[in-house]
Coordinates of N, CA and C in Angstrom, one line a residue:
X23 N -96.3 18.9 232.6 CA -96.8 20.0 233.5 C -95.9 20.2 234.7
X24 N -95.5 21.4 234.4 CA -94.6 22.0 236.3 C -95.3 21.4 237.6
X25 N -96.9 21.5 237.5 CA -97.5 21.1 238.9 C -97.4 19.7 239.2
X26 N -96.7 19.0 238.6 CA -97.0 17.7 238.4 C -95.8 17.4 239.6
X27 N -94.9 17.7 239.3 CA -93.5 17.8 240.2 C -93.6 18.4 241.4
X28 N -93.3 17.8 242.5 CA -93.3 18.1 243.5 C -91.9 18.8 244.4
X29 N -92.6 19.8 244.9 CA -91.6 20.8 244.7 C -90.5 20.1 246.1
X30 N -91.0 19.4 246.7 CA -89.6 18.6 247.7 C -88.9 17.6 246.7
X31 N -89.2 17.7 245.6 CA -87.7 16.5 244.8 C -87.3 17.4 243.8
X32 N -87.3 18.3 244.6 CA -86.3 19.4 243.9 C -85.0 20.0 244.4
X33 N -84.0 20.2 243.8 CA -83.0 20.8 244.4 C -82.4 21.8 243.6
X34 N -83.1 22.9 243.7 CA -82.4 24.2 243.6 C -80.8 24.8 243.8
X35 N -80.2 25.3 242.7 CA -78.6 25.5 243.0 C -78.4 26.8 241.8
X36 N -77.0 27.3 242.9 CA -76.5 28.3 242.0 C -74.7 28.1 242.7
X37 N -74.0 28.8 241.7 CA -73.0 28.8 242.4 C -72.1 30.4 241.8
X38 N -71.0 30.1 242.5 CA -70.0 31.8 241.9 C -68.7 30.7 241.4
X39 N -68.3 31.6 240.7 CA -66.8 31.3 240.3 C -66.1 32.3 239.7
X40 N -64.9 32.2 240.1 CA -63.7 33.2 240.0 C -62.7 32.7 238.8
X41 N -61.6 33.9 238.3 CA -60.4 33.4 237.5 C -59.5 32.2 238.7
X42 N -58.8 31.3 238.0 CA -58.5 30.2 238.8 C -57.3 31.1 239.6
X43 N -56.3 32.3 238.9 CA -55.8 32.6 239.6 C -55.7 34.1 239.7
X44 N -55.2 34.4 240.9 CA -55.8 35.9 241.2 C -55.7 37.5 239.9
X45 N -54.4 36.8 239.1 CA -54.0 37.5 237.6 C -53.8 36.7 236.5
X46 N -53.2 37.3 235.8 CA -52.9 36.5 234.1 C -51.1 36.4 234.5
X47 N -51.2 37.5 235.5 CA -49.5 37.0 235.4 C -49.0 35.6 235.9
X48 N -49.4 35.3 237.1 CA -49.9 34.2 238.1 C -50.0 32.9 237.0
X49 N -50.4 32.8 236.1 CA -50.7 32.0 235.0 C -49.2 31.1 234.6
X50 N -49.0 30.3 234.4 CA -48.0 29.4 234.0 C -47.5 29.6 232.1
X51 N -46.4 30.0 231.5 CA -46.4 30.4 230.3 C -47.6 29.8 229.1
X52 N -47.9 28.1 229.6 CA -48.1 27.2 228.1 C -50.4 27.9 228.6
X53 N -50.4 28.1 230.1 CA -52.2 28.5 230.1 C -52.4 30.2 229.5
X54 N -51.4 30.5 230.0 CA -51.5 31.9 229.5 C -51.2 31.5 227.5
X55 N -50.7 31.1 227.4 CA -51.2 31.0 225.9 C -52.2 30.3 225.3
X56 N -52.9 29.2 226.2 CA -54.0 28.5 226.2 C -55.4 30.0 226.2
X57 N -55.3 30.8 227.2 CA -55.6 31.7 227.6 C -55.6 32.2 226.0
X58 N -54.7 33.1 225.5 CA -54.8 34.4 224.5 C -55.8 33.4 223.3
X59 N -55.6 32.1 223.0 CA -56.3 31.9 222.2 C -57.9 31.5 222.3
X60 N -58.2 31.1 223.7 CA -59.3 30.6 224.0 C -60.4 31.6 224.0
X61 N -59.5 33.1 224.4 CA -60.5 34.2 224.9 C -60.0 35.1 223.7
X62 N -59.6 34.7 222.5 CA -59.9 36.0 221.7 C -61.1 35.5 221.0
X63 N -61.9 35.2 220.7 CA -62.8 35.6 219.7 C -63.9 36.7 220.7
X64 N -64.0 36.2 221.7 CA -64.8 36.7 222.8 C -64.0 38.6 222.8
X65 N -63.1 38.8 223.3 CA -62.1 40.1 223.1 C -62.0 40.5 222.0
X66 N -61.9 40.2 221.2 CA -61.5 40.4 219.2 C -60.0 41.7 219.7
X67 N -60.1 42.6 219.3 CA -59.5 43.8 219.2 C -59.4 44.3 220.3
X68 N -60.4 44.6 221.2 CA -60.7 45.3 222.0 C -59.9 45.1 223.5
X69 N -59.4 44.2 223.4 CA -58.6 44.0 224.9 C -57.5 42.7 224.7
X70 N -56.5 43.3 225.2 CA -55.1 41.9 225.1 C -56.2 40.9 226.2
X71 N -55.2 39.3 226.2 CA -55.7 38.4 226.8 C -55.6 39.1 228.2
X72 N -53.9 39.9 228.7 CA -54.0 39.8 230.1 C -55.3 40.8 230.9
X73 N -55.8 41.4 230.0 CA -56.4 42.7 229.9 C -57.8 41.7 230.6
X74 N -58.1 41.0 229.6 CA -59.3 40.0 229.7 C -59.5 38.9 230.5
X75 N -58.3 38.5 231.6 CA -58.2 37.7 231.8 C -59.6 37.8 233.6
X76 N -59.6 38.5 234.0 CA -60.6 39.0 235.0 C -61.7 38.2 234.5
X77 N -62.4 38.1 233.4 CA -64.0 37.4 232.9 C -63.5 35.8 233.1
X78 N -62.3 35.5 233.3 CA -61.9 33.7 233.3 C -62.7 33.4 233.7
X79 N -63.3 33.6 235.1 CA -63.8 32.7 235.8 C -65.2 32.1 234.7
X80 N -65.9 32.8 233.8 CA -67.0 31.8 232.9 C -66.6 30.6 232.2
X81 N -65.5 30.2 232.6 CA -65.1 29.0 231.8 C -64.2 28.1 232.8
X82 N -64.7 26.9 232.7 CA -64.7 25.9 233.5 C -63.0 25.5 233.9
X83 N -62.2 25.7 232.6 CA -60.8 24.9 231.6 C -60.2 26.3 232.9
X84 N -60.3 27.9 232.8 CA -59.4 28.8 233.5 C -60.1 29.4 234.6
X85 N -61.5 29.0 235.3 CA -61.9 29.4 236.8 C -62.3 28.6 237.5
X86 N -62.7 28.4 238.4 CA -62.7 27.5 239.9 C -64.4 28.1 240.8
X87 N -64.8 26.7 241.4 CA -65.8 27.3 241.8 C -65.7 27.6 243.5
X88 N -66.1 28.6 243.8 CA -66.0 29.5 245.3 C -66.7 28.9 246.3
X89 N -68.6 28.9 245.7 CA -69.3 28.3 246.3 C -70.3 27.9 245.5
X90 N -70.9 26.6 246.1 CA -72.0 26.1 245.7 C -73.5 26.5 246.5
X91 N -74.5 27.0 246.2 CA -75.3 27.2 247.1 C -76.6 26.5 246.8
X92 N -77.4 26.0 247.4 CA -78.6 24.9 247.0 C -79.4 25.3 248.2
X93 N -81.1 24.6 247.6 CA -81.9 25.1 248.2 C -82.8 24.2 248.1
X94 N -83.9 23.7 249.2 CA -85.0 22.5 249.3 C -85.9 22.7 249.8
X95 N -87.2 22.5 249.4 CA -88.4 22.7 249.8 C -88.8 21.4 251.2
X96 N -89.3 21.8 252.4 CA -89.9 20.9 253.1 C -91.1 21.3 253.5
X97 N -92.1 20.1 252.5 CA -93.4 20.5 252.7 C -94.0 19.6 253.8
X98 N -95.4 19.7 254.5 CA -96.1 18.6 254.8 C -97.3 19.4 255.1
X99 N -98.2 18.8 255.9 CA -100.0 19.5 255.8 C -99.9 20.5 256.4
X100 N -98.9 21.6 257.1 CA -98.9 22.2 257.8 C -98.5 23.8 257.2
X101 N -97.0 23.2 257.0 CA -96.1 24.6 256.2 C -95.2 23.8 255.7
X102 N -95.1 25.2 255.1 CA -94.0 25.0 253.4 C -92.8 25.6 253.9
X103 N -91.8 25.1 254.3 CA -90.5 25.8 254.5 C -89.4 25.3 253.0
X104 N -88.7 26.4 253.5 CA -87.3 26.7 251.8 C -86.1 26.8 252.8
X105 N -85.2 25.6 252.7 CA -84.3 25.7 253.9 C -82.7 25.9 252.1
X106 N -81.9 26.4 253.0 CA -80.6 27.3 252.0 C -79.7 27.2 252.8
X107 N -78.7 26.2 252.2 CA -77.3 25.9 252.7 C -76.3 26.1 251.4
X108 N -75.2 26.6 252.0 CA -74.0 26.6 250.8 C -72.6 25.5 251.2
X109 N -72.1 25.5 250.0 CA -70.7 24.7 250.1 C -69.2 25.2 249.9
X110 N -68.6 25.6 250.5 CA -67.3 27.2 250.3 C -66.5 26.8 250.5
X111 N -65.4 27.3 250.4 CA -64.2 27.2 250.6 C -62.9 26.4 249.6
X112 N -62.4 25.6 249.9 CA -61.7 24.6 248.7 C -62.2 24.3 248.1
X113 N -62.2 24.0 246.8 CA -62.8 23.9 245.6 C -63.2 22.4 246.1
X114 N -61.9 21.3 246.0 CA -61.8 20.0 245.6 C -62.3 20.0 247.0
X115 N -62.7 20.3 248.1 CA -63.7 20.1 249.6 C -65.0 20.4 249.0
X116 N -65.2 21.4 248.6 CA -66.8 21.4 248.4 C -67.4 21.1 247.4
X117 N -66.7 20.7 246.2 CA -67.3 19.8 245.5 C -67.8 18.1 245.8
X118 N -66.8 18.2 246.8 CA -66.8 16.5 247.3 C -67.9 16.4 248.3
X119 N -68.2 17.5 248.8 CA -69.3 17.6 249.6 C -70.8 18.1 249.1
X120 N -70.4 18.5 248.0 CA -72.1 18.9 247.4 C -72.1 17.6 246.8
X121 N -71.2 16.5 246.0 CA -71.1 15.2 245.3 C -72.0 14.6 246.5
X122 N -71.3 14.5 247.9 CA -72.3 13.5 249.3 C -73.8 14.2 249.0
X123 N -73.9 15.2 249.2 CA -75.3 15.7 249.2 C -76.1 14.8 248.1
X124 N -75.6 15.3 246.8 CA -76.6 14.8 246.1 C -76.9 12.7 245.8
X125 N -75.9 12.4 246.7 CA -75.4 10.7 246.4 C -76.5 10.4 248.1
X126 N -76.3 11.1 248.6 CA -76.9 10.5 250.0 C -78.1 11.2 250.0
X127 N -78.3 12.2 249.4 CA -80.3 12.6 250.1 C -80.9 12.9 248.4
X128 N -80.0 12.9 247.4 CA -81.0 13.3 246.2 C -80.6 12.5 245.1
X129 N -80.4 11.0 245.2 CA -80.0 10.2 244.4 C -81.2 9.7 243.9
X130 N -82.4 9.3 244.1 CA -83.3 8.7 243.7 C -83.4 9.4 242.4
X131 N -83.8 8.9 241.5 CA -84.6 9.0 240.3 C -85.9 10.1 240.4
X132 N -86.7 10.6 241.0 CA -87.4 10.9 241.7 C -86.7 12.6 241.7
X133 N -85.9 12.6 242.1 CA -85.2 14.2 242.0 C -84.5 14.8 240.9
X134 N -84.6 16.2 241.3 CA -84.3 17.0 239.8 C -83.3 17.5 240.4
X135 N -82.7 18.1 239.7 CA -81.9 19.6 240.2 C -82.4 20.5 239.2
X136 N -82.5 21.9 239.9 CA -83.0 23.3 239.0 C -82.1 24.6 239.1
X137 N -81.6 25.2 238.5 CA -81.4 26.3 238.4 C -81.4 27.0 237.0
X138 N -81.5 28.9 237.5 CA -81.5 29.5 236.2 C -80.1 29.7 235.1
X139 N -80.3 29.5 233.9 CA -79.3 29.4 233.0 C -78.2 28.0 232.9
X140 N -79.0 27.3 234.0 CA -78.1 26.0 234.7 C -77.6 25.1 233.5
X141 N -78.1 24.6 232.4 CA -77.8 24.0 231.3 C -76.8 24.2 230.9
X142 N -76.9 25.9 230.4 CA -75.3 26.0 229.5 C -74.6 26.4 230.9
X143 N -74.6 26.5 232.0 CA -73.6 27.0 232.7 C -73.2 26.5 234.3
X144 N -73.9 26.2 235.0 CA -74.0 25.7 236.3 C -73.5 24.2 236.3
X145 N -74.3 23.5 235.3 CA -74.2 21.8 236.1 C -73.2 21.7 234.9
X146 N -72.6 22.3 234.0 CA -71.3 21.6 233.0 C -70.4 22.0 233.9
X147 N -70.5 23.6 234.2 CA -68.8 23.9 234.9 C -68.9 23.3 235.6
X148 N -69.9 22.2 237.0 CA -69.4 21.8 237.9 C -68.8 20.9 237.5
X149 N -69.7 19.9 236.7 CA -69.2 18.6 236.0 C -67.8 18.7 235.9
X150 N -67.4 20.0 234.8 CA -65.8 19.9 234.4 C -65.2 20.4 235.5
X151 N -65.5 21.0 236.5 CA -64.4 21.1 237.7 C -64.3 19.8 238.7
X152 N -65.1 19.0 238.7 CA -65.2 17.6 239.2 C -64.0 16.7 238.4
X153 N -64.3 16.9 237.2 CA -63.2 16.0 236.4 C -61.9 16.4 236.5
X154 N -61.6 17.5 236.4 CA -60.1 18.0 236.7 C -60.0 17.9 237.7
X155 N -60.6 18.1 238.8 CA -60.7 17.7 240.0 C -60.5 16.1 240.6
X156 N -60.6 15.6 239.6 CA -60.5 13.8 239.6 C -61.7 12.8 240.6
X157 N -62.6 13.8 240.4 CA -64.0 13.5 241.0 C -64.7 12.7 240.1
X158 N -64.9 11.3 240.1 CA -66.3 10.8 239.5 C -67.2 11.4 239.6
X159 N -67.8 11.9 238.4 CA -69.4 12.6 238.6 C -70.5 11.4 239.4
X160 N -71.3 12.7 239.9 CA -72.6 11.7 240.4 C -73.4 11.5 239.4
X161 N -74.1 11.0 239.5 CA -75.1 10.1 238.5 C -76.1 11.3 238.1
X162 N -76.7 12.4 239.0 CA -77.4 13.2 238.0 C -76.7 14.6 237.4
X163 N -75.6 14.2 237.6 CA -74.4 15.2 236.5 C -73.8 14.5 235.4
X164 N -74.0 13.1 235.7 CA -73.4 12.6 234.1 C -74.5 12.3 233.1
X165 N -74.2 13.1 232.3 CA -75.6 13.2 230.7 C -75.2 11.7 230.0
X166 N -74.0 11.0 229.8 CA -73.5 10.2 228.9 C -74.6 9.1 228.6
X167 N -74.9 8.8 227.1 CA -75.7 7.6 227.0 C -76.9 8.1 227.7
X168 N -77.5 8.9 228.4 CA -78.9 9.8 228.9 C -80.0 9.9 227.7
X169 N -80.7 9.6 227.7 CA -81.8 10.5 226.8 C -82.5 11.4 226.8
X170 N -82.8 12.6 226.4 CA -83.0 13.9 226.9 C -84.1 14.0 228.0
X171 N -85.2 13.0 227.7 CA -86.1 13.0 229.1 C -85.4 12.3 230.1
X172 N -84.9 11.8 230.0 CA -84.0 11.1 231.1 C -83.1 11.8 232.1
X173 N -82.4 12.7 231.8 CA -81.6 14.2 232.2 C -82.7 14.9 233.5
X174 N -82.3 14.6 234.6 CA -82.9 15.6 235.8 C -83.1 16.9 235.8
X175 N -82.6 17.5 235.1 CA -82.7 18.7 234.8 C -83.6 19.7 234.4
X176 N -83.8 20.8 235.5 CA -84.5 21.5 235.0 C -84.1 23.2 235.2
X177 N -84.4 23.9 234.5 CA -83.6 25.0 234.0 C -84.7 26.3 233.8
X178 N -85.2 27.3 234.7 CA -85.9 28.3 235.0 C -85.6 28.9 233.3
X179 N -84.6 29.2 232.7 CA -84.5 29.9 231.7 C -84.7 29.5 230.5
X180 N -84.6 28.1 230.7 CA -84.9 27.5 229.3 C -86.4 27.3 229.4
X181 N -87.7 26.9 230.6 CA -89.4 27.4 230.5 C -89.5 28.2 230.1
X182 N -88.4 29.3 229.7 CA -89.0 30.9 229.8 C -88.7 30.9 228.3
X183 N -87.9 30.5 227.7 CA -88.2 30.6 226.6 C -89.0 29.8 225.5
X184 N -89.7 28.8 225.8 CA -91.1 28.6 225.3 C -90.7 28.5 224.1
X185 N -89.3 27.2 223.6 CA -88.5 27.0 222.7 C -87.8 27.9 221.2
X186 N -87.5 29.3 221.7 CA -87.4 30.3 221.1 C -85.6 30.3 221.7
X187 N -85.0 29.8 221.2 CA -83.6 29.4 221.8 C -82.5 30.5 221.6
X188 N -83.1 31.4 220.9 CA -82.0 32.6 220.8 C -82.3 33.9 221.9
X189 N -83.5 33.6 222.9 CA -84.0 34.4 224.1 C -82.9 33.8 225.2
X190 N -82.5 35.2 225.6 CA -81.7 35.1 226.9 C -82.4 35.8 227.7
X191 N -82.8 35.5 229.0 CA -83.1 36.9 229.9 C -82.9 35.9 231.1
X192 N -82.3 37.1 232.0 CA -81.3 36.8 233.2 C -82.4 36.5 234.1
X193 N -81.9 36.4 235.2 CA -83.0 36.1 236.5 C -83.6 37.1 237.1
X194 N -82.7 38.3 236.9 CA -83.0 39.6 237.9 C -84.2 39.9 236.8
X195 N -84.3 40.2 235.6 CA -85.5 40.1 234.6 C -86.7 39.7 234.4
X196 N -86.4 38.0 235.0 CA -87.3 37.1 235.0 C -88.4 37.7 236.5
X197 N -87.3 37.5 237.8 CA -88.2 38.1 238.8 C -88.6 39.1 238.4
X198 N -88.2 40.2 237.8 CA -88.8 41.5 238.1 C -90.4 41.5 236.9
X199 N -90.2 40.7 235.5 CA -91.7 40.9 235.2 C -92.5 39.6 236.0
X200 N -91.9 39.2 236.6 CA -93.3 37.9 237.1 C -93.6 38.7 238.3
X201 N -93.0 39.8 238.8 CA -93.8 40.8 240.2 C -93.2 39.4 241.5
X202 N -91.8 39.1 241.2 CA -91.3 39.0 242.5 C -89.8 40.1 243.0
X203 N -90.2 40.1 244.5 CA -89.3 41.2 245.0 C -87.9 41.2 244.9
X204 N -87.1 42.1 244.1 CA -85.9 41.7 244.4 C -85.1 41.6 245.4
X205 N -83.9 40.9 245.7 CA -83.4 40.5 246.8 C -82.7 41.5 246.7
X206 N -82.7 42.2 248.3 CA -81.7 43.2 248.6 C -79.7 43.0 248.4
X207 N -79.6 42.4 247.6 CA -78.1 42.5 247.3 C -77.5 43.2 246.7
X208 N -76.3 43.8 247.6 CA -75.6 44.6 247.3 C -74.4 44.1 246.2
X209 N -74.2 43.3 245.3 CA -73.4 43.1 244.6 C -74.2 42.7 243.2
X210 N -73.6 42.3 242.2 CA -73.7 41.3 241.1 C -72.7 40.7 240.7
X211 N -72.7 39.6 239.7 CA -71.5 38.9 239.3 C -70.6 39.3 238.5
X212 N -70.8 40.5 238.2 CA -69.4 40.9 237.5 C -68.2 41.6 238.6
X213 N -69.0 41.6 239.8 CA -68.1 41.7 241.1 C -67.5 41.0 241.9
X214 N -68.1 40.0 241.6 CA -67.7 38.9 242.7 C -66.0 38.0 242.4
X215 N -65.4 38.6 241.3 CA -63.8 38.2 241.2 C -63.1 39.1 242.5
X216 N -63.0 40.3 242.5 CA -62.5 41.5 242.8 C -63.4 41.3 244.2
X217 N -64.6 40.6 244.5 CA -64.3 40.9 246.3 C -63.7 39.2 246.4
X218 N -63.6 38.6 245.6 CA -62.7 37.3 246.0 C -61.3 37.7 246.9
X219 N -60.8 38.3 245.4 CA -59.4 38.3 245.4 C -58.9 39.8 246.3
X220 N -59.8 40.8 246.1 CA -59.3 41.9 246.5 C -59.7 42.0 247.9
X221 N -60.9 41.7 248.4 CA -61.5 41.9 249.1 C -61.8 40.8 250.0
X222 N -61.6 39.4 250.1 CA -61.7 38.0 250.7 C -62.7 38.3 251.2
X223 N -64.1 38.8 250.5 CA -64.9 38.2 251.4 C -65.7 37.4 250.7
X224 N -65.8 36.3 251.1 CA -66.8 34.7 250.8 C -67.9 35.2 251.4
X225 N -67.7 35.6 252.5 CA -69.6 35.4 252.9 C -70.4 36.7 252.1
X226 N -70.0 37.7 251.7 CA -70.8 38.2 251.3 C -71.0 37.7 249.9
X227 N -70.0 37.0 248.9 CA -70.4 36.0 248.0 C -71.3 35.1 248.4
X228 N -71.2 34.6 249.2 CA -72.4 33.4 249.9 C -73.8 34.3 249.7
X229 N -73.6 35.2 250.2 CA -74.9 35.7 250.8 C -75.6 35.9 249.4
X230 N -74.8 36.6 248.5 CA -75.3 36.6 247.2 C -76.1 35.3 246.1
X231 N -75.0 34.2 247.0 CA -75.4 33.3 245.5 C -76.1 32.7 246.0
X232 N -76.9 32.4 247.9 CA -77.9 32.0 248.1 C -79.5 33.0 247.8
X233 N -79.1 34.3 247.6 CA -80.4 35.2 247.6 C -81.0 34.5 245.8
X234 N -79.9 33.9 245.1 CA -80.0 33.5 243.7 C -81.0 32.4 243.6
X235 N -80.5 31.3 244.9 CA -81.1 30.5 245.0 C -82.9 30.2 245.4
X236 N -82.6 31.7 246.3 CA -84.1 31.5 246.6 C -84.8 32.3 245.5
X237 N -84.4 33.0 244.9 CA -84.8 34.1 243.5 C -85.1 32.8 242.2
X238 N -84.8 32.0 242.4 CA -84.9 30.6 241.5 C -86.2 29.9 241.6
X239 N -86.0 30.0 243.1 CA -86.9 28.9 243.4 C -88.7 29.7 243.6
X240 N -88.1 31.0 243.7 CA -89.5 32.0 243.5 C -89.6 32.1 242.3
X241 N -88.9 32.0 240.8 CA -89.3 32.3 239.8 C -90.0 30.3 239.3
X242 N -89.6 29.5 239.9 CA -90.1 28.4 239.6 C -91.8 28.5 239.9
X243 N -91.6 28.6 241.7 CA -93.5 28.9 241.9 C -94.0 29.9 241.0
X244 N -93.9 30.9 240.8 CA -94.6 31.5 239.8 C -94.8 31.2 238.3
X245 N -93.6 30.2 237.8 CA -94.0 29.5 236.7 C -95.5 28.7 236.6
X246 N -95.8 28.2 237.9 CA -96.7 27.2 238.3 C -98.2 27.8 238.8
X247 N -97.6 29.1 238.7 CA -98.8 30.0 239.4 C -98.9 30.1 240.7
X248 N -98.2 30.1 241.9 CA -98.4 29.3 242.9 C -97.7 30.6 243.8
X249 N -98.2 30.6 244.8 CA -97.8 31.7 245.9 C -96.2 32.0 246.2
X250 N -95.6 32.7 246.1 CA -94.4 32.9 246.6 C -93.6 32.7 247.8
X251 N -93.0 32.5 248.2 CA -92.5 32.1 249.6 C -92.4 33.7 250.5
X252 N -92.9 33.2 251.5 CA -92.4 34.4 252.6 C -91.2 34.7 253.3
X253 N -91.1 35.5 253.7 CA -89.7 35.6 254.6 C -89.6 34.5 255.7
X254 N -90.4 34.3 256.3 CA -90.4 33.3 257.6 C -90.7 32.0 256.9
X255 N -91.0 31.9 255.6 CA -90.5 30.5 255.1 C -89.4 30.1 254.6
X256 N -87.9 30.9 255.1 CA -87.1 30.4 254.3 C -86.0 30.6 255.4
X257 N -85.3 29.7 255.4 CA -84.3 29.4 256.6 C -83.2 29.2 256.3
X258 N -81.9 29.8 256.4 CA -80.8 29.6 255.8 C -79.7 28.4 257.3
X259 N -79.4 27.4 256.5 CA -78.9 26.4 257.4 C -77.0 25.8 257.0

């Protein structure tokens, strides 16, 4: 049962990622042919590799992560606050610093991590960018020898499908039939390469992939039935 978990040993996350480099030209001869074969079944006909190379960033092996953004409930008898901090900039810096986060305040057994679509996409690419990164994973990113209840994880998209495993539906979907508000952002992720590279702006990436975070953590309470967060309960730090 969702009520059973308490929503402070939770840690909510999303992140962005980009092609690792700003074109296909930029690419080194032996990735760019790692590149044409990795990404044609996905293209078939319809687009050369360099054509296609802008979508890299969904794959761990040709994009890099921008920012990490996470989110935590502080409850006690009084109020419920949702405090939202992100991790930016150098890859190999803020992964080493979301790794402290979860080793110094969310190592217990006791804590989850949550996000939407997070299974197939969030906690592997981090994983594999930690490893190429030459980061030892933390302990609730390494699955190895795990048994599936054993795994911290919890995943807004995969409750929603109510073991019907060929259902996809995004988060902006999920909030919108559960009757939560959507977050006023002016972007989506198929933009966020192009204001990386073209545009350098991170914060309004940031701003984006924390609105995700709290969009997560609203579609969680409402899994539970449970009141939505307010504006003045959510604090960005």
């Amino acid at each position: 049962m969702l009520q059973k978990i308490n929503l402070d040993h939770i840690l909510f996350l999303d992140i962005e990622t980009v092609p690792e480099q700003p074109s296909f030209n930029e690419l080194d001869d032996d990735k760019k042919e790692l590149w044409d074969h990795k990404s044609k079944y996905q293209r078939k006909e319809e687009y050369t590799a360099e054509e296609f190379y802008d979508r890299a960033g969904i794959w761990a092996e040709f994009g890099k992560i921008v920012c990490i953004s996470v989110g935590y409930f502080n409850i006690n008898e009084a109020t419920r606050k949702f405090r939202v901090t992100t991790f930016h900039g150098d890859e190999l810096k803020l992964l080493i610093d979301f790794k402290n986060l979860l080793e110094s305040h969310f190592s217990a057994q006791k804590y989850m991590l949550c996000g939407h679509n997070a299974k197939e996409f969030d906690f592997p690419f981090i994983a594999r960018r930690m490893l190429i990164n030459r980061i030892d994973l933390p302990n609730k990113l390494n699955m190895f020898g795990k048994k599936p209840w054993e795994i911290p994880h919890i995943d807004t998209m995969e409750l929603w499908k109510f073991g019907d495993f060929k259902h996809y539906t995004s988060l902006k979907l999920m909030a919108n039939v559960l009757g939560i508000p959507s977050p006023k952002g002016d972007i989506d992720g198929s933009m966020v390469r192009d204001i990386y590279y073209n545009e350098n702006d991170l914060n309004r990436i940031i701003k984006y992939c924390e609105l995700d975070v709290v969009t997560t953590a609203q579609v969680f309470l409402r899994l539970r039935n449970e009141n939505l967060l307010e504006a003045d309960e959510i604090k960005s730090v």
